Each structure stands twice: as structure tokens, then as C-alpha cells.
Amino acid sequence: MSRPIRLFFSFMLALMLSSQAIASEGGGEAKPSATYVDLKPSFVTNVGEPSQRMSYLKVDVTLRVASSEIAKQVEQQQPAIRNALVFLFSDAKMDEVTTPKGQEALRSEALKAVNEVMKKEEGKPLVENVLFTTFVVQR
């Protein structure tokens, strides 16, 4: 991934976090703030066709949930969530991981996969968003 793209995603994450802080400082109706759950360690997998030169994908994933109570439920399901994401990332194609459009599609699929696990294990989808805080492709 090129440096400008990484900077763009870093800027967008910082903008989202600062806007959340500004919204929570504002007066008016108290709205519960979002809670973030980091999935550690990083996901590292091969991408590309076996007949071609192998490339590697490293992704750090953070899940946004509505409350700390939901965060506890998500943390309890981390092994199942990580399993689903490992399979999703290892099935990714090179054209998906090297373009912003492909990365967004992969992020959307990751959200679906995580919420499928939560629905199966907890009875309902509890994750509001999936954020890729690091996304590196090495060719």
C-alpha cells in the first residue's frame, strides 16, 4: 500500500475519533459513546494466487460497539471472530487488497462476518463497525 493511502486512512481514523470526542463534549442529550475493541495480535496472511509470487497482508482490526457491556461480550467471542476473519483475509484476492474500493469491500465483508459470529453466539449482531487501523500489503 502506498504511503499516501496509509496517510489517508490514518487521517480518517483520527478525524473519526476527534469528531466522536467533540460530539461527547457538546451539550444537550447525553448519548452513549462508542467503545472500541482491538483484536490483537495482527492478522498476517498470504494473498494472491498460488501460481503467482506470494504476497503478504497484515491487518490490525478494531471493532466499534455501542457500550462497554457489549465490548465484554465481543471480547468473549474473540476466538470465533478471529477465526472468521482469518478465513476471510486468506481468501482475499490481490486486486481486492491493493485498491481503496477493494479494501472497503473487504472491510464490509469483515463486518458481515463478525456480526454473523455475534448473531450465532450472542443472538444478535452487536458490532457497529470494523476499522482497519493498519493495512499493509507486501508484494
PDB file of C-alpha atoms in Angstrom:
ATOM      1  CA  MET A   1       0.000   0.000   0.000  1.00  0.00           C
ATOM      2  CA  SER A   2       1.386   3.357  -0.887  1.00  0.00           C
ATOM      3  CA  ARG A   3       2.232   5.931   1.726  1.00  0.00           C
ATOM      4  CA  PRO A   4      -0.461   8.429   0.640  1.00  0.00           C
ATOM      5  CA  ILE A   5      -3.159   5.788   1.049  1.00  0.00           C
ATOM      6  CA  ARG A   6      -1.881   4.852   4.515  1.00  0.00           C
ATOM      7  CA  LEU A   7      -1.795   8.515   5.490  1.00  0.00           C
ATOM      8  CA  PHE A   8      -5.343   8.958   4.199  1.00  0.00           C
ATOM      9  CA  PHE A   9      -6.644   6.058   6.310  1.00  0.00           C
ATOM     10  CA  SER A  10      -4.718   7.300   9.369  1.00  0.00           C
ATOM     11  CA  PHE A  11      -6.174  10.783   8.873  1.00  0.00           C
ATOM     12  CA  MET A  12      -9.704   9.384   8.525  1.00  0.00           C
ATOM     13  CA  LEU A  13      -9.336   7.367  11.737  1.00  0.00           C
ATOM     14  CA  ALA A  14      -8.038  10.421  13.617  1.00  0.00           C
ATOM     15  CA  LEU A  15     -10.889  12.523  12.223  1.00  0.00           C
ATOM     16  CA  MET A  16     -13.469   9.955  13.324  1.00  0.00           C
ATOM     17  CA  LEU A  17     -12.011   9.755  16.824  1.00  0.00           C
ATOM     18  CA  SER A  18     -11.793  13.552  17.223  1.00  0.00           C
ATOM     19  CA  SER A  19     -15.346  14.071  15.962  1.00  0.00           C
ATOM     20  CA  GLN A  20     -16.514  11.489  18.494  1.00  0.00           C
ATOM     21  CA  ALA A  21     -14.735  13.440  21.261  1.00  0.00           C
ATOM     22  CA  ILE A  22     -16.263  16.740  20.117  1.00  0.00           C
ATOM     23  CA  ALA A  23     -19.724  15.206  19.986  1.00  0.00           C
ATOM     24  CA  SER A  24     -19.377  13.850  23.506  1.00  0.00           C
ATOM     25  CA  GLU A  25     -18.269  17.263  24.848  1.00  0.00           C
ATOM     26  CA  GLY A  26     -21.218  19.098  23.315  1.00  0.00           C
ATOM     27  CA  GLY A  27     -24.219  19.899  25.467  1.00  0.00           C
ATOM     28  CA  GLY A  28     -27.674  18.520  25.079  1.00  0.00           C
ATOM     29  CA  GLU A  29     -28.842  14.979  25.251  1.00  0.00           C
ATOM     30  CA  ALA A  30     -26.308  12.508  26.634  1.00  0.00           C
ATOM     31  CA  LYS A  31     -25.658   9.816  24.062  1.00  0.00           C
ATOM     32  CA  PRO A  32     -23.687   6.705  24.999  1.00  0.00           C
ATOM     33  CA  SER A  33     -20.232   6.866  23.474  1.00  0.00           C
ATOM     34  CA  ALA A  34     -18.814   4.138  21.304  1.00  0.00           C
ATOM     35  CA  THR A  35     -16.349   1.644  22.690  1.00  0.00           C
ATOM     36  CA  TYR A  36     -13.538   0.118  20.654  1.00  0.00           C
ATOM     37  CA  VAL A  37     -12.226  -3.436  20.894  1.00  0.00           C
ATOM     38  CA  ASP A  38      -8.791  -4.113  19.406  1.00  0.00           C
ATOM     39  CA  LEU A  39      -8.261  -7.592  18.028  1.00  0.00           C
ATOM     40  CA  LYS A  40      -4.668  -8.406  18.916  1.00  0.00           C
ATOM     41  CA  PRO A  41      -2.339  -9.738  17.580  1.00  0.00           C
ATOM     42  CA  SER A  42      -2.335  -8.518  13.988  1.00  0.00           C
ATOM     43  CA  PHE A  43      -3.750 -10.684  11.228  1.00  0.00           C
ATOM     44  CA  VAL A  44      -0.993 -11.809   8.838  1.00  0.00           C
ATOM     45  CA  THR A  45      -1.805 -13.984   5.847  1.00  0.00           C
ATOM     46  CA  ASN A  46      -0.753 -14.814   2.300  1.00  0.00           C
ATOM     47  CA  VAL A  47      -2.742 -13.289  -0.543  1.00  0.00           C
ATOM     48  CA  GLY A  48      -2.698 -13.973  -4.256  1.00  0.00           C
ATOM     49  CA  GLU A  49      -2.844 -16.997  -6.460  1.00  0.00           C
ATOM     50  CA  PRO A  50      -0.578 -19.944  -5.586  1.00  0.00           C
ATOM     51  CA  SER A  51       0.773 -19.965  -9.157  1.00  0.00           C
ATOM     52  CA  GLN A  52       1.995 -16.386  -8.750  1.00  0.00           C
ATOM     53  CA  ARG A  53       4.565 -14.893  -6.412  1.00  0.00           C
ATOM     54  CA  MET A  54       3.091 -14.868  -2.919  1.00  0.00           C
ATOM     55  CA  SER A  55       2.291 -11.608  -1.225  1.00  0.00           C
ATOM     56  CA  TYR A  56       1.515 -10.921   2.400  1.00  0.00           C
ATOM     57  CA  LEU A  57      -1.267  -8.995   4.072  1.00  0.00           C
ATOM     58  CA  LYS A  58      -1.041  -7.558   7.584  1.00  0.00           C
ATOM     59  CA  VAL A  59      -4.207  -6.082   9.080  1.00  0.00           C
ATOM     60  CA  ASP A  60      -4.877  -4.631  12.518  1.00  0.00           C
ATOM     61  CA  VAL A  61      -8.594  -4.697  13.238  1.00  0.00           C
ATOM     62  CA  THR A  62     -10.607  -2.631  15.713  1.00  0.00           C
ATOM     63  CA  LEU A  63     -14.313  -3.216  16.320  1.00  0.00           C
ATOM     64  CA  ARG A  64     -16.666  -0.377  17.279  1.00  0.00           C
ATOM     65  CA  VAL A  65     -19.515  -1.287  19.628  1.00  0.00           C
ATOM     66  CA  ALA A  66     -22.120   0.780  21.452  1.00  0.00           C
ATOM     67  CA  SER A  67     -21.089   0.184  25.064  1.00  0.00           C
ATOM     68  CA  SER A  68     -18.581  -1.388  27.412  1.00  0.00           C
ATOM     69  CA  GLU A  69     -21.077  -4.164  28.212  1.00  0.00           C
ATOM     70  CA  ILE A  70     -21.231  -5.123  24.548  1.00  0.00           C
ATOM     71  CA  ALA A  71     -17.429  -4.859  24.369  1.00  0.00           C
ATOM     72  CA  LYS A  72     -17.218  -7.547  27.065  1.00  0.00           C
ATOM     73  CA  GLN A  73     -19.490  -9.814  25.011  1.00  0.00           C
ATOM     74  CA  VAL A  74     -17.370  -9.217  21.913  1.00  0.00           C
ATOM     75  CA  GLU A  75     -14.156  -9.942  23.822  1.00  0.00           C
ATOM     76  CA  GLN A  76     -15.604 -13.269  24.981  1.00  0.00           C
ATOM     77  CA  GLN A  77     -16.213 -14.203  21.331  1.00  0.00           C
ATOM     78  CA  GLN A  78     -12.774 -13.110  20.068  1.00  0.00           C
ATOM     79  CA  PRO A  79     -11.558 -16.625  19.180  1.00  0.00           C
ATOM     80  CA  ALA A  80     -14.574 -17.227  16.915  1.00  0.00           C
ATOM     81  CA  ILE A  81     -14.329 -13.714  15.451  1.00  0.00           C
ATOM     82  CA  ARG A  82     -10.615 -14.128  14.721  1.00  0.00           C
ATOM     83  CA  ASN A  83     -11.281 -17.484  13.076  1.00  0.00           C
ATOM     84  CA  ALA A  84     -13.881 -15.961  10.741  1.00  0.00           C
ATOM     85  CA  LEU A  85     -11.585 -13.062   9.851  1.00  0.00           C
ATOM     86  CA  VAL A  86      -8.570 -15.307   9.207  1.00  0.00           C
ATOM     87  CA  PHE A  87     -10.592 -17.254   6.640  1.00  0.00           C
ATOM     88  CA  LEU A  88     -11.929 -14.039   5.090  1.00  0.00           C
ATOM     89  CA  PHE A  89      -8.480 -12.418   4.786  1.00  0.00           C
ATOM     90  CA  SER A  90      -6.823 -15.576   3.464  1.00  0.00           C
ATOM     91  CA  ASP A  91      -9.447 -15.788   0.675  1.00  0.00           C
ATOM     92  CA  ALA A  92      -8.811 -12.181  -0.390  1.00  0.00           C
ATOM     93  CA  LYS A  93      -7.549 -11.566  -3.910  1.00  0.00           C
ATOM     94  CA  MET A  94      -4.702  -9.248  -4.762  1.00  0.00           C
ATOM     95  CA  ASP A  95      -6.955  -6.824  -6.673  1.00  0.00           C
ATOM     96  CA  GLU A  96      -9.154  -6.531  -3.564  1.00  0.00           C
ATOM     97  CA  VAL A  97      -6.367  -5.572  -1.197  1.00  0.00           C
ATOM     98  CA  THR A  98      -4.488  -3.137  -3.427  1.00  0.00           C
ATOM     99  CA  THR A  99      -7.289  -0.663  -4.192  1.00  0.00           C
ATOM    100  CA  PRO A 100      -9.300   1.531  -1.827  1.00  0.00           C
ATOM    101  CA  LYS A 101     -12.551   0.202  -3.317  1.00  0.00           C
ATOM    102  CA  GLY A 102     -11.412  -3.383  -2.761  1.00  0.00           C
ATOM    103  CA  GLN A 103     -10.296  -2.611   0.777  1.00  0.00           C
ATOM    104  CA  GLU A 104     -13.679  -1.059   1.563  1.00  0.00           C
ATOM    105  CA  ALA A 105     -15.410  -4.149   0.159  1.00  0.00           C
ATOM    106  CA  LEU A 106     -13.175  -6.341   2.335  1.00  0.00           C
ATOM    107  CA  ARG A 107     -13.969  -4.186   5.388  1.00  0.00           C
ATOM    108  CA  SER A 108     -17.679  -4.522   4.655  1.00  0.00           C
ATOM    109  CA  GLU A 109     -17.332  -8.304   4.356  1.00  0.00           C
ATOM    110  CA  ALA A 110     -15.401  -8.335   7.638  1.00  0.00           C
ATOM    111  CA  LEU A 111     -18.280  -6.517   9.360  1.00  0.00           C
ATOM    112  CA  LYS A 112     -20.744  -9.088   7.993  1.00  0.00           C
ATOM    113  CA  ALA A 113     -18.523 -11.979   9.105  1.00  0.00           C
ATOM    114  CA  VAL A 114     -18.085 -10.553  12.620  1.00  0.00           C
ATOM    115  CA  ASN A 115     -21.813  -9.937  13.031  1.00  0.00           C
ATOM    116  CA  GLU A 116     -22.621 -13.442  11.781  1.00  0.00           C
ATOM    117  CA  VAL A 117     -20.440 -14.806  14.584  1.00  0.00           C
ATOM    118  CA  MET A 118     -22.088 -12.488  17.127  1.00  0.00           C
ATOM    119  CA  LYS A 119     -25.567 -13.438  15.932  1.00  0.00           C
ATOM    120  CA  LYS A 120     -24.730 -17.133  16.213  1.00  0.00           C
ATOM    121  CA  GLU A 121     -23.072 -16.828  19.629  1.00  0.00           C
ATOM    122  CA  GLU A 122     -24.958 -13.962  21.309  1.00  0.00           C
ATOM    123  CA  GLY A 123     -28.273 -13.970  19.448  1.00  0.00           C
ATOM    124  CA  LYS A 124     -27.902 -10.620  17.654  1.00  0.00           C
ATOM    125  CA  PRO A 125     -25.346  -8.608  15.692  1.00  0.00           C
ATOM    126  CA  LEU A 126     -23.604  -6.322  18.176  1.00  0.00           C
ATOM    127  CA  VAL A 127     -20.740  -4.772  16.207  1.00  0.00           C
ATOM    128  CA  GLU A 128     -21.430  -1.367  14.649  1.00  0.00           C
ATOM    129  CA  ASN A 129     -18.318  -1.080  12.517  1.00  0.00           C
ATOM    130  CA  VAL A 130     -14.998  -2.692  11.635  1.00  0.00           C
ATOM    131  CA  LEU A 131     -11.962  -0.433  11.299  1.00  0.00           C
ATOM    132  CA  PHE A 132      -8.681  -1.423   9.674  1.00  0.00           C
ATOM    133  CA  THR A 133      -6.178   0.533  11.760  1.00  0.00           C
ATOM    134  CA  THR A 134      -3.233  -0.950   9.860  1.00  0.00           C
ATOM    135  CA  PHE A 135      -3.423  -2.369   6.356  1.00  0.00           C
ATOM    136  CA  VAL A 136      -0.154  -3.364   4.719  1.00  0.00           C
ATOM    137  CA  VAL A 137       0.381  -5.422   1.559  1.00  0.00           C
ATOM    138  CA  GLN A 138       3.858  -6.680   0.793  1.00  0.00           C
ATOM    139  CA  ARG A 139       4.499  -7.952  -2.731  1.00  0.00           C
TER     140      ARG A 139
END
